[in-house]
Amino acid sequence: MSGLVLPQIRATFRAVAATVVPETAALDADGWARLEAEVERALRSRPERMVRQLVLFARVLEVASLFTDRTRFSRLVPAARHRVLKSLELSRLVLLRRGVWGLRTLVLLGYYTQAEVQSRIGYRAHVDGWSARRTSGEHAATPTDN
Amino acid sequence: MAESRTYDIVIIGSGAGGGTVAQALAPMVAQGLKILVLERGPRLDDHEFTGREAEMAPALYADEGGFLTADGTMTLAMGRVYGGSTVVYTGTSLVAPERVIRSWCVPGLEHADLERRCEQFMAANHVHYLPRVLLNENNKRFFTGAHRCGYKPEQFPVNLRGCKGSSLCNLGCPNGAKMGTHRVQLPDAERQGVEVVTRAEVLRLEERAVQLRVSARPEGGKGRPSEWAPGDYHVSARLVVSCGGSIGTSALLLRSPVTAGIPGLGEGFTCHPALILVGEHDHPITNDVGHPKSYFVDRAVADGFVLETCMYFPFVTAKNLTSFGPEHSALMQAFPRLQMILVLACDKAVKENRITVDKSGKPVVHYTFTPAVRRSLVAATRASARIFFAAGAKRVHSPLSEPTLIERGDAYRMDDLIREDYFLPGRVSIAAAHLMGGCAMGTGARAVTDARGRVRGVPWLRVADASLFPDSLEINPYLTIMALADRVAEGIRQDWGSIS
Ligand SMILES: Cc1cc2nc3c(=O)[nH]c(=O)nc-3n(C[C@H](O)[C@H](O)[C@H](O)COP(=O)(O)OP(=O)(O)OC[C@H]3O[C@@H](n4cnc5c(N)ncnc54)[C@H](O)[C@@H]3O)c2cc1C
Ligand code: SF4
């Protein structure tokens, strides 16, 4: 797909993001820019058809709550957004479940691949493995010539 | 206009199958033969393996690791790089069970022969057991929990040399410690004169030839530029060996008019569909340091599943936890306290599950979760939850319950809470990395090749990769693929007089 995808569905995407990862509500402009840049990058390598389906799903999601809550999805309060996404995720229709899964996975990609988020949640894998931990005095195990 | 070149043997793909064939045929270069390996992925230098999730997944995996089945309910992981999926595998090295090979009923394929070849590769790949001092708590707790639940945990032999325990195996080892074809077979083959061209995607097979496109190195991307100038090429060969993997080889043969009509092509796809399960402990455990995969419980015969230890990176973990929102976030915040188990279902080849191609020749994988697979995944999830609790976890994340978190106090209700009606494809993250079948060996009407990978009715074409499996292997497959590829190469050497 040529051109950027998220500007077409930005309000919905950010509302989904804040529902999927509540911490994103605290992101500043730079934080959003990083998250969205990673999502755009990933979308560029995805099949066009899949990207079109995701955009369509996001558009339907945005207006579907007009029927149930008389408000667009992006303007719902967090608890209502959570309820809407949850009901779609547990829907009998695989298409709806997939749609939620696809959007949520993009949010998780944009958020959890960021180095500062990884270190904030305590992920500490290091190229030097055990010796990196040993240096910090935590573990006695040593690498060997296995 | 495509540039023309001529070789004696062209090998497509450089993974477990392709790398092995390249090495086994390499001595023929000294007899004057020209052998070429074509790999669509890039060749990375050692310093480019950083272990960073955001950088490595796009560099090493097809579709960045996000290739989806036709209905979008399962992710299939396959390497797309010099060394194929052996660059991203975890290195667990098991010999195929005799009962499985016998059940395949492929005349001429004996378990003892495969076992002998596997042992050779185990020696060449430095397969051994890690000493206990190097096992982390994620693994040790699995052992303890499984033992307490009455299972028989076994240690994985692994193919490492100088492992530092960085736990980054599936992002490509940053320490060059994991033995894959990129470290063992391919360098040896190249030393003997086999030519390897990367960023070279074979678009189509023709009579004794291949059409391919060499791509330029994308700006800012990892890996060296291709050995050939970007552009289209037509390479003639006396023999072509397809080792593009289950999906790559099947799709290539399906989109090539010379082979598209072969009965059985693309059928019998299996993949050990997998769930990642998580248990949360009170205190931090060592999980993101140390080799990630040390133990397994084999329940293939009794219950149709295998449990393995595992440890993934933040995004992969987040993606594989079911659902979203505060509960999901809380679990991610508990990362240092998480224990993980990978659950594999031993699926069977069925008619619905097959590989086709779309109008542009791209692979489309049709996969339906059979009732047997669903039942296995439910049973495996219950078994894993028991193991987590027996290992001391205070709560368990189960993708097959709602809510997805099960507290220790509710452990006695496990069978009520973890249920098949919560197996909702499209909601639950299901992934597979053991892609098998599509060009099955055998003698039946739907068999695509014989026991030596000779493609029916196409004397200039062989297959030597996981697509040869007539059914799933029910255990980690790389050694068996290498053993089969070695047999195909041996057949080529024996047949060479008549081929040439
Ligand atoms: C994350 C992960 C972990 C794993 N861990 C283990 C493990 O611990 N133990 C184990 O036994 N197995 C493991 N496996 C499985 C094992 O790696 C694979 O089963 C095995 O590598 C498959 O071998 P193959 O030759 O069939 O395909 P691959 O190794 O995937 O190689 C195929 C190659 O062909 C190339 N190719 C495809 N089509 C074309 C084309 N048209 N033109 C040019 N090139 C092409 C691809 O880019 C690829 O490099 C793992 C797999 C993954 C993805
Ligand atoms: S755990 Fe060992 S083999 Fe795996 S990436 Fe780290 S050093 Fe390499």
XYZ file of C-alpha atoms and ligand atoms in Angstrom:
707
model
C 0.000 0.000 0.000
C 1.492 3.339 -0.952
C 1.420 6.204 1.551
C 0.911 6.155 5.293
C -1.879 4.055 6.763
C -2.404 5.423 10.270
C -3.432 8.978 9.295
C -6.537 7.371 7.731
C -7.597 5.870 11.064
C -5.595 7.805 13.644
C -8.327 8.551 16.188
C -9.544 4.949 16.192
C -6.023 3.539 16.325
C -5.061 5.675 19.323
C -8.276 4.785 21.100
C -7.579 1.089 20.477
C -4.008 1.591 21.662
C -5.122 3.192 24.926
C -7.527 0.289 25.477
C -5.025 -2.435 24.649
C -2.089 -0.894 26.545
C -3.502 1.632 29.050
C 0.023 3.038 29.572
C -0.078 4.546 26.080
C -2.510 7.153 27.418
C 0.543 8.738 29.051
C 2.597 8.906 25.851
C 3.757 12.325 24.730
C 3.984 13.384 21.080
C 7.419 11.786 20.678
C 6.217 8.544 22.230
C 3.275 8.346 19.828
C 5.527 9.203 16.922
C 7.868 6.319 17.779
C 5.028 3.874 18.280
C 3.315 4.843 15.048
C 6.545 4.868 13.039
C 7.166 1.246 14.043
C 3.612 0.290 13.092
C 3.876 2.050 9.716
C 7.178 0.323 9.050
C 5.661 -3.074 9.772
C 2.580 -2.345 7.663
C 4.756 -1.567 4.652
C 5.936 -5.188 4.581
C 2.442 -6.691 4.988
C 0.300 -7.848 2.068
C -1.827 -4.983 0.705
C -5.025 -6.944 1.113
C -4.392 -7.452 4.797
C -3.693 -3.766 5.331
C -6.884 -2.799 3.479
C -8.888 -5.203 5.666
C -7.416 -3.695 8.834
C -8.256 -0.166 7.743
C -11.786 -1.270 6.890
C -12.152 -2.991 10.260
C -10.950 0.132 12.076
C -13.470 2.262 10.170
C -16.324 -0.100 10.986
C -15.247 -0.218 14.627
C -15.274 3.575 14.796
C -18.928 3.849 13.748
C -20.347 0.567 15.079
C -20.613 1.969 18.603
C -22.922 4.696 17.265
C -25.592 1.980 17.233
C -24.889 0.640 20.697
C -23.570 3.664 22.623
C -24.583 6.541 20.318
C -20.953 7.653 20.324
C -18.039 6.975 18.016
C -15.534 4.444 19.343
C -12.750 6.993 19.706
C -14.982 9.187 21.897
C -16.125 6.453 24.256
C -14.899 6.423 27.847
C -12.185 3.809 28.483
C -14.493 1.310 30.185
C -16.921 1.396 27.262
C -14.109 0.971 24.726
C -12.866 -2.016 26.678
C -16.369 -3.519 26.669
C -16.779 -3.012 22.910
C -13.415 -4.557 22.046
C -13.980 -7.418 24.468
C -17.335 -8.297 22.936
C -15.832 -8.262 19.444
C -12.912 -10.360 20.625
C -15.302 -12.981 21.960
C -17.648 -12.703 18.968
C -18.868 -15.800 17.140
C -17.545 -14.302 13.909
C -13.919 -15.085 13.238
C -13.632 -11.952 11.079
C -14.379 -9.714 14.047
C -12.063 -11.638 16.372
C -9.305 -11.380 13.786
C -9.887 -7.664 13.362
C -9.392 -7.028 17.080
C -6.375 -9.324 17.119
C -4.800 -7.534 14.157
C -5.177 -4.046 15.623
C -4.073 -5.134 19.079
C -1.025 -6.872 17.658
C 0.030 -3.692 15.852
C -0.311 -1.694 19.058
C 1.715 -4.273 20.986
C 4.365 -4.215 18.265
C 4.643 -0.436 18.318
C 4.804 -0.336 22.114
C 6.735 -3.375 23.306
C 9.556 -3.228 20.745
C 10.690 0.115 22.180
C 13.902 -0.212 24.163
C 12.786 2.008 27.054
C 9.517 0.085 27.424
C 11.431 -3.194 27.435
C 13.692 -1.995 30.199
C 10.762 -0.500 32.141
C 9.040 -3.884 32.329
C 12.275 -5.424 33.569
C 13.376 -7.250 30.416
C 17.129 -7.532 30.693
C 18.348 -10.032 28.115
C 21.903 -9.108 27.253
C 24.219 -10.283 24.507
C 26.725 -11.309 27.199
C 24.144 -13.448 28.973
C 25.294 -14.905 32.269
C 28.461 -12.866 32.440
C 26.447 -9.631 32.247
C 24.547 -10.783 35.342
C 27.720 -11.947 37.016
C 29.222 -8.501 36.607
C 26.232 -7.125 38.436
C 26.977 -9.668 41.176
C 23.771 -11.643 40.740
C 24.827 -15.034 39.470
C 27.750 -17.300 39.755
C 27.092 -19.286 36.585
C 29.809 -18.946 34.006
C 29.822 -19.376 30.259
C 31.817 -22.387 29.185
C 33.215 -23.784 26.014
C 30.172 -25.954 25.531
C 16.137 -9.031 -20.525
C 17.300 -11.743 -18.110
C 21.026 -12.498 -17.994
C 21.808 -16.178 -18.704
C 24.179 -18.360 -16.671
C 24.880 -22.076 -16.622
C 25.616 -24.411 -13.709
C 25.537 -28.164 -13.202
C 23.472 -28.118 -10.015
C 21.306 -25.337 -8.615
C 20.145 -25.566 -4.985
C 17.262 -23.300 -3.989
C 17.316 -22.271 -0.312
C 20.095 -22.423 2.278
C 18.336 -23.689 5.431
C 18.423 -27.106 7.095
C 17.793 -28.841 3.764
C 19.656 -26.565 1.320
C 22.744 -26.048 3.482
C 23.043 -29.784 4.023
C 22.720 -30.625 0.319
C 25.285 -27.938 -0.532
C 27.830 -29.422 1.848
C 27.144 -33.018 0.816
C 27.548 -32.209 -2.894
C 30.489 -29.838 -2.432
C 33.167 -32.518 -3.126
C 31.744 -32.712 -6.679
C 33.168 -29.227 -7.323
C 36.635 -30.796 -7.262
C 35.441 -33.070 -10.086
C 34.738 -29.995 -12.196
C 31.058 -29.398 -11.427
C 29.625 -25.919 -10.926
C 27.216 -25.785 -7.977
C 25.113 -22.751 -7.069
C 22.974 -22.036 -4.001
C 20.281 -19.370 -4.424
C 18.932 -17.832 -1.213
C 16.292 -15.113 -1.219
C 17.349 -13.711 2.163
C 20.448 -11.652 2.984
C 23.819 -12.713 4.384
C 24.447 -11.019 7.718
C 27.810 -10.280 9.272
C 28.382 -11.345 12.878
C 28.214 -7.813 14.284
C 24.751 -7.335 12.792
C 23.208 -9.847 15.222
C 22.285 -7.410 17.981
C 19.550 -9.425 19.688
C 17.211 -6.419 19.427
C 13.679 -7.528 18.631
C 12.733 -4.533 16.488
C 15.824 -4.963 14.290
C 16.270 -8.709 14.050
C 12.746 -9.928 13.279
C 12.504 -7.879 10.051
C 16.047 -8.914 9.060
C 15.705 -12.656 9.627
C 12.095 -13.749 9.171
C 9.757 -13.945 6.193
C 7.092 -11.245 6.673
C 8.987 -10.212 9.836
C 7.692 -13.393 11.495
C 4.070 -12.391 10.873
C 3.138 -14.655 7.942
C -0.511 -15.575 8.485
C -2.561 -18.542 7.344
C -5.354 -17.868 4.819
C -8.026 -17.189 7.449
C -5.607 -15.168 9.574
C -5.827 -17.379 12.646
C -2.249 -18.667 12.902
C 1.183 -17.082 12.463
C 3.868 -19.149 10.722
C 7.523 -18.411 11.460
C 10.193 -19.124 8.870
C 13.678 -17.786 8.381
C 14.526 -15.815 5.263
C 18.268 -15.399 5.468
C 21.579 -17.132 4.625
C 21.071 -20.289 6.745
C 17.259 -20.222 6.580
C 15.352 -21.123 9.727
C 18.499 -22.626 11.277
C 19.617 -19.046 12.004
C 16.587 -18.490 14.233
C 16.014 -21.964 15.607
C 16.686 -22.746 19.244
C 19.016 -25.614 18.456
C 17.192 -28.425 20.241
C 18.383 -31.588 18.549
C 16.168 -34.669 18.665
C 16.113 -37.809 16.531
C 12.734 -38.684 15.005
C 10.779 -41.335 16.937
C 10.857 -44.709 15.219
C 7.063 -45.070 15.463
C 6.577 -41.876 13.430
C 8.916 -42.892 10.617
C 7.266 -46.324 10.510
C 3.809 -44.721 10.343
C 4.892 -42.658 7.313
C 5.134 -45.918 5.333
C 7.687 -44.624 2.832
C 9.271 -47.629 1.098
C 13.051 -47.334 1.222
C 13.067 -45.006 4.238
C 14.372 -46.782 7.326
C 14.521 -45.269 10.799
C 17.933 -46.806 11.426
C 19.343 -45.025 8.381
C 17.937 -41.662 9.519
C 19.215 -42.226 13.027
C 22.730 -42.933 11.759
C 22.757 -39.729 9.722
C 21.298 -37.713 12.616
C 24.135 -38.909 14.804
C 26.643 -37.619 12.268
C 24.987 -34.204 12.278
C 24.848 -34.235 16.057
C 28.591 -34.722 16.152
C 29.210 -32.060 13.492
C 26.890 -29.606 15.284
C 28.420 -30.255 18.705
C 25.161 -31.495 20.199
C 25.341 -32.027 23.960
C 23.475 -31.444 27.215
C 24.077 -28.133 28.965
C 25.434 -28.612 32.493
C 22.883 -27.894 35.223
C 24.779 -24.856 36.464
C 23.917 -23.119 33.181
C 20.177 -23.787 33.341
C 18.013 -20.884 34.450
C 15.081 -20.971 36.863
C 12.527 -20.817 34.069
C 13.813 -24.224 33.012
C 14.456 -25.642 36.462
C 10.956 -24.750 37.633
C 9.487 -26.543 34.654
C 11.477 -29.617 35.604
C 10.337 -29.439 39.224
C 6.714 -28.710 38.370
C 6.498 -31.409 35.713
C 8.089 -33.924 38.029
C 5.658 -33.082 40.837
C 2.745 -33.521 38.433
C 3.914 -37.010 37.532
C 5.270 -36.193 34.078
C 8.650 -37.289 32.841
C 10.616 -34.158 31.926
C 13.564 -34.837 29.633
C 16.501 -32.582 28.885
C 16.978 -31.308 25.347
C 20.315 -31.946 23.701
C 21.353 -28.634 22.081
C 23.810 -27.752 19.322
C 25.836 -24.973 20.914
C 29.494 -24.061 20.989
C 30.474 -21.331 23.461
C 26.937 -20.406 24.504
C 26.914 -17.354 26.789
C 23.300 -17.765 27.788
C 21.971 -14.580 26.246
C 18.583 -16.244 25.628
C 18.282 -14.565 22.245
C 18.374 -17.694 20.053
C 15.214 -16.902 18.075
C 16.616 -13.503 17.110
C 19.778 -15.102 15.719
C 22.607 -15.836 18.146
C 24.680 -12.669 18.733
C 27.581 -14.849 19.911
C 27.817 -17.205 16.964
C 27.248 -20.045 19.423
C 24.300 -21.809 17.848
C 25.243 -24.219 15.119
C 23.096 -23.717 12.020
C 23.852 -24.224 8.345
C 25.139 -20.621 8.256
C 27.931 -21.648 10.621
C 28.568 -25.278 9.716
C 27.462 -26.582 6.302
C 27.408 -23.440 4.127
C 30.859 -22.083 5.035
C 32.284 -25.573 4.458
C 30.540 -25.848 1.087
C 31.784 -22.393 0.070
C 35.336 -23.295 1.056
C 35.059 -26.220 -1.362
C 33.917 -23.971 -4.192
C 30.114 -23.995 -4.004
C 28.831 -20.542 -4.967
C 26.143 -18.963 -2.754
C 24.139 -16.016 -4.026
C 21.941 -14.222 -1.512
C 19.000 -11.860 -2.095
C 18.256 -14.161 -5.046
C 14.632 -15.260 -5.180
C 13.697 -18.038 -7.583
C 10.480 -16.942 -9.249
C 9.828 -19.957 -11.447
C 11.178 -23.321 -12.474
C 11.558 -24.065 -16.179
C 12.716 -27.219 -17.957
C 16.233 -27.713 -16.489
C 16.419 -24.040 -15.508
C 15.302 -21.424 -13.009
C 14.177 -17.806 -13.395
C 15.282 -15.602 -10.555
C 15.466 -12.029 -9.392
C 18.340 -10.560 -7.426
C 17.329 -7.597 -5.259
C 19.337 -4.622 -4.180
C 20.138 -4.168 -0.498
C 17.395 -1.928 0.910
C 18.643 1.320 2.346
C 19.392 0.983 6.048
C 18.674 -2.756 5.962
C 20.906 -5.405 7.459
C 23.093 -7.779 5.465
C 25.600 -7.576 2.657
C 24.602 -6.674 -0.886
C 24.028 -9.671 -3.121
C 27.013 -11.394 -4.712
C 25.369 -10.722 -8.107
C 24.197 -7.411 -9.554
C 20.501 -6.726 -8.982
C 18.323 -7.851 -11.881
C 16.689 -10.875 -13.494
C 18.603 -14.030 -14.347
C 17.954 -17.241 -16.229
C 20.126 -20.050 -14.875
C 20.303 -23.381 -16.703
C 21.277 -26.492 -14.773
C 21.378 -30.215 -15.287
C 19.770 -30.695 -11.904
C 17.720 -28.431 -9.637
C 17.293 -29.213 -5.923
C 14.483 -27.310 -4.237
C 15.094 -26.639 -0.533
C 12.904 -23.578 -0.009
C 11.185 -25.124 3.019
C 7.699 -26.564 3.250
C 5.983 -23.388 2.072
C 8.747 -22.039 -0.188
C 9.219 -25.247 -2.164
C 5.514 -26.059 -2.446
C 4.713 -22.536 -3.652
C 7.567 -22.564 -6.148
C 6.458 -25.851 -7.710
C 2.818 -24.733 -7.712
C 3.528 -21.478 -9.549
C 5.836 -23.097 -12.130
C 3.947 -24.394 -15.165
C 6.436 -27.297 -15.551
C 5.509 -28.735 -12.153
C 2.144 -27.200 -11.217
C 0.092 -30.215 -12.279
C 1.840 -32.803 -10.109
C -0.848 -34.626 -8.069
C -0.576 -34.135 -4.329
C 1.474 -30.940 -4.563
C 0.860 -28.624 -1.584
C -1.128 -31.261 0.294
C -0.498 -32.682 3.754
C 0.716 -29.494 5.424
C 1.335 -29.876 9.172
C 3.033 -27.486 11.593
C 2.702 -28.413 15.293
C 0.373 -25.485 16.144
C 1.616 -23.905 19.353
C 0.462 -21.776 22.266
C 2.692 -19.847 24.633
C 1.576 -20.106 28.242
C 2.732 -18.038 31.168
C 2.821 -18.523 34.926
C 3.504 -15.630 37.308
C 5.651 -16.128 40.399
C 5.904 -14.011 43.544
C 9.586 -13.294 43.067
C 11.788 -12.645 40.051
C 13.211 -15.783 38.453
C 16.038 -15.997 35.956
C 14.197 -16.227 32.645
C 15.785 -13.830 30.155
C 19.276 -15.116 30.795
C 20.470 -18.633 30.015
C 19.610 -20.839 27.057
C 15.810 -20.700 26.754
C 14.978 -24.314 26.017
C 16.315 -27.060 28.245
C 13.427 -29.430 28.998
C 10.410 -31.024 27.395
C 7.616 -33.402 28.264
C 6.633 -35.715 25.432
C 2.932 -36.624 25.602
C 2.597 -37.179 21.858
C 1.431 -40.773 22.094
C -0.816 -40.423 25.124
C -2.348 -36.974 24.596
C -1.154 -35.607 21.244
C 1.017 -32.815 22.619
C 4.550 -31.899 23.617
C 5.425 -29.284 26.256
C 8.695 -27.371 25.998
C 10.308 -24.662 28.061
C 10.705 -21.373 26.241
C 11.345 -17.684 26.778
C 10.389 -14.991 24.339
C 11.012 -11.306 23.915
C 8.629 -8.565 25.054
C 6.666 -8.070 21.825
C 6.390 -11.788 21.030
C 5.296 -12.412 24.621
C 2.745 -9.592 24.557
C 1.365 -10.818 21.247
C 1.011 -14.360 22.499
C -0.801 -13.485 25.687
C -4.488 -13.557 24.914
C -6.627 -10.424 25.173
C -5.566 -6.900 26.184
C -6.037 -4.129 28.727
C -5.055 -3.787 32.388
C -4.695 -7.552 33.051
C -2.478 -7.947 30.020
C -0.381 -4.930 31.017
C -0.027 -6.174 34.584
C 1.328 -9.448 33.327
C 3.804 -7.686 31.068
C 4.935 -5.545 34.034
C 5.640 -8.814 35.817
C 8.086 -9.892 33.104
C 10.965 -10.766 35.491
C 8.597 -13.064 37.396
C 7.241 -14.960 34.413
C 7.743 -18.627 33.676
C 6.895 -19.781 30.143
C 5.892 -23.017 28.466
C 5.429 -23.673 24.764
C 2.684 -26.152 23.982
C 2.860 -27.999 20.646
C -0.013 -30.018 19.226
C 0.953 -33.075 17.184
C -1.324 -32.383 14.239
C -1.993 -34.901 11.472
C -2.035 -34.362 7.716
C -5.642 -33.805 6.602
C -7.189 -32.832 3.291
C -8.158 -29.277 4.275
C -4.680 -28.290 5.379
C -2.657 -27.466 2.317
C -0.557 -24.902 0.521
C -1.786 -23.146 -2.618
C -0.665 -20.015 -4.476
C -2.576 -16.857 -5.298
C -2.716 -15.203 -8.718
C 0.672 -13.595 -8.214
C 2.265 -16.909 -7.169
C 2.517 -16.035 -3.455
C 1.910 -18.878 -1.004
C -1.449 -19.220 0.706
C -1.614 -21.691 3.589
C -5.026 -23.131 4.404
C -5.188 -24.475 7.921
C -8.136 -25.637 10.004
C -7.751 -26.728 13.610
C -9.135 -30.245 13.704
C -11.107 -31.416 16.757
C -8.113 -33.570 17.715
C -5.773 -30.556 17.663
C -8.224 -28.477 19.706
C -8.511 -31.251 22.267
C -4.730 -31.619 22.456
C -4.250 -27.893 23.006
C -6.853 -27.854 25.764
C -5.266 -30.872 27.461
C -1.815 -29.317 27.065
C -2.972 -26.012 28.538
C -4.399 -27.797 31.572
C -1.201 -29.802 31.984
C 0.925 -26.641 31.745
C -1.229 -24.807 34.271
C -0.738 -27.695 36.696
C 3.007 -27.569 36.112
C 3.124 -23.805 36.744
C 1.228 -24.143 40.027
C 3.298 -27.127 41.091
C 6.370 -25.007 40.400
C 5.102 -22.292 42.727
C 3.318 -19.846 40.411
C 0.657 -17.683 42.043
C -1.406 -17.246 38.878
C -1.454 -18.596 35.363
C -2.408 -16.981 32.088
C -4.465 -19.368 30.016
C -5.565 -18.391 26.519
C -8.363 -20.944 26.783
C -10.301 -19.431 29.674
C -12.216 -16.231 30.347
C -10.956 -14.337 32.265
C -7.550 -15.462 31.086
C -5.919 -15.308 34.521
C -6.386 -18.275 36.851
C -5.452 -17.700 40.489
C -3.743 -20.352 42.570
C -6.870 -20.640 44.750
C -8.832 -21.701 41.669
C -6.353 -24.335 40.574
C -8.659 -27.117 41.730
C -11.227 -25.918 39.133
C -8.753 -26.059 36.253
C -10.775 -28.428 34.103
C -13.833 -26.185 34.397
C -11.937 -22.992 33.706
C -9.796 -24.154 30.754
C -12.301 -25.212 28.153
C -12.547 -26.019 24.501
C -15.332 -23.492 23.928
C -12.766 -20.758 24.652
C -10.602 -22.045 21.833
C -11.557 -19.160 19.550
C -9.268 -18.994 16.508
C -8.615 -15.370 15.691
C -8.702 -14.458 19.370
C -6.126 -16.870 20.719
C -2.604 -16.269 19.389
C -1.515 -19.508 17.770
C 1.861 -19.757 16.096
C 3.888 -22.477 14.410
C 7.557 -22.833 13.540
C 7.756 -26.482 12.468
C 6.421 -26.214 8.922
C 6.189 -29.609 7.242
C 4.771 -31.276 4.152
C 3.541 -30.154 0.742
C 5.779 -32.403 -1.393
C 5.304 -35.684 0.431
C 7.609 -38.648 -0.146
C 6.034 -42.027 -0.815
C 4.692 -44.320 -3.467
C 0.973 -43.518 -3.388
C -0.879 -41.584 -6.079
C -0.574 -38.313 -4.089
C 3.125 -38.718 -3.293
C 5.137 -35.939 -4.955
C 8.574 -37.550 -4.580
C 10.095 -40.914 -3.826
C 12.155 -41.675 -0.732
C 15.180 -39.902 -2.288
C 13.349 -36.680 -3.124
C 13.101 -37.468 -6.868
C 10.063 -35.575 -8.137
C 7.656 -37.776 -10.077
C 7.875 -37.290 -13.814
C 10.491 -34.516 -13.542
C 13.908 -36.196 -13.796
C 15.910 -32.961 -13.404
C 14.256 -31.930 -10.122
C 14.757 -33.054 -6.494
C 13.266 -31.823 -3.241
C 15.316 -31.839 -0.027
C 13.633 -30.014 2.840
C 10.753 -30.233 5.330
C 8.202 -30.351 2.520
C 9.134 -34.043 2.080
C 7.433 -35.057 5.353
C 4.298 -37.101 4.578
C 2.938 -36.232 8.027
C 4.021 -34.340 11.110
C 7.096 -35.492 12.986
C 5.684 -34.918 16.478
C 9.047 -33.650 17.648
C 11.453 -30.834 16.721
C 12.378 -31.486 13.113
C 15.692 -29.984 12.032
C 17.887 -33.062 12.486
C 15.447 -35.204 10.509
C 15.412 -32.624 7.711
C 19.208 -32.688 7.561
C 19.177 -36.498 7.527
C 16.649 -36.560 4.683
C 18.574 -33.906 2.742
C 21.722 -35.963 3.176
C 19.903 -38.971 1.684
C 18.731 -36.870 -1.262
C 22.306 -35.688 -1.860
C 23.576 -39.258 -1.676
C 20.967 -40.236 -4.289
C 22.158 -37.402 -6.540
C 25.758 -38.568 -6.310
C 24.672 -42.120 -7.125
C 22.473 -41.007 -10.045
C 24.882 -38.420 -11.438
C 26.055 -40.639 -14.300
C 22.533 -40.909 -15.668
C 21.622 -37.275 -14.891
C 24.605 -35.905 -16.787
C 11.834 -19.727 15.618
C 12.119 -21.150 15.230
C 12.664 -22.014 16.181
C 12.920 -23.349 15.840
N 13.542 -24.158 16.751
C 13.839 -25.445 16.395
C 14.575 -26.287 17.278
O 14.978 -25.871 18.363
N 14.819 -27.564 16.890
C 14.391 -28.047 15.689
O 14.610 -29.231 15.417
N 13.736 -27.251 14.819
C 13.468 -25.960 15.133
N 12.829 -25.146 14.242
C 12.426 -25.697 12.940
C 13.577 -25.788 11.965
O 14.370 -24.631 12.020
C 12.999 -25.948 10.562
O 12.123 -27.048 10.580
C 14.051 -26.203 9.506
O 15.045 -25.199 9.498
C 13.370 -26.257 8.139
O 14.331 -26.566 7.167
P 14.005 -26.315 5.644
O 15.252 -26.558 4.873
O 12.788 -27.068 5.281
O 13.603 -24.761 5.536
P 14.375 -23.473 6.039
O 15.418 -23.797 7.025
O 13.319 -22.522 6.453
O 15.118 -22.922 4.742
C 14.437 -22.527 3.579
C 15.215 -21.399 2.921
O 14.799 -21.284 1.568
C 14.701 -19.933 1.206
N 13.760 -19.827 0.089
C 12.444 -20.165 0.087
N 11.914 -19.964 -1.127
C 12.906 -19.496 -1.921
C 12.972 -19.087 -3.283
N 11.906 -19.121 -4.082
N 14.147 -18.638 -3.774
C 15.258 -18.589 -2.977
N 15.242 -18.964 -1.674
C 14.086 -19.406 -1.158
C 14.216 -19.260 2.485
O 14.515 -17.870 2.479
C 14.961 -20.034 3.552
O 16.186 -19.422 3.872
C 12.588 -23.815 14.540
C 12.055 -22.936 13.593
C 11.833 -21.607 13.926
C 11.265 -20.682 12.889
S 21.440 -18.627 24.573
Fe 23.404 -19.281 23.723
S 22.900 -20.020 21.666
Fe 21.139 -18.840 22.364
S 21.529 -16.800 21.559
Fe 22.412 -16.830 23.609
S 24.568 -17.412 23.337
Fe 23.461 -17.898 21.446
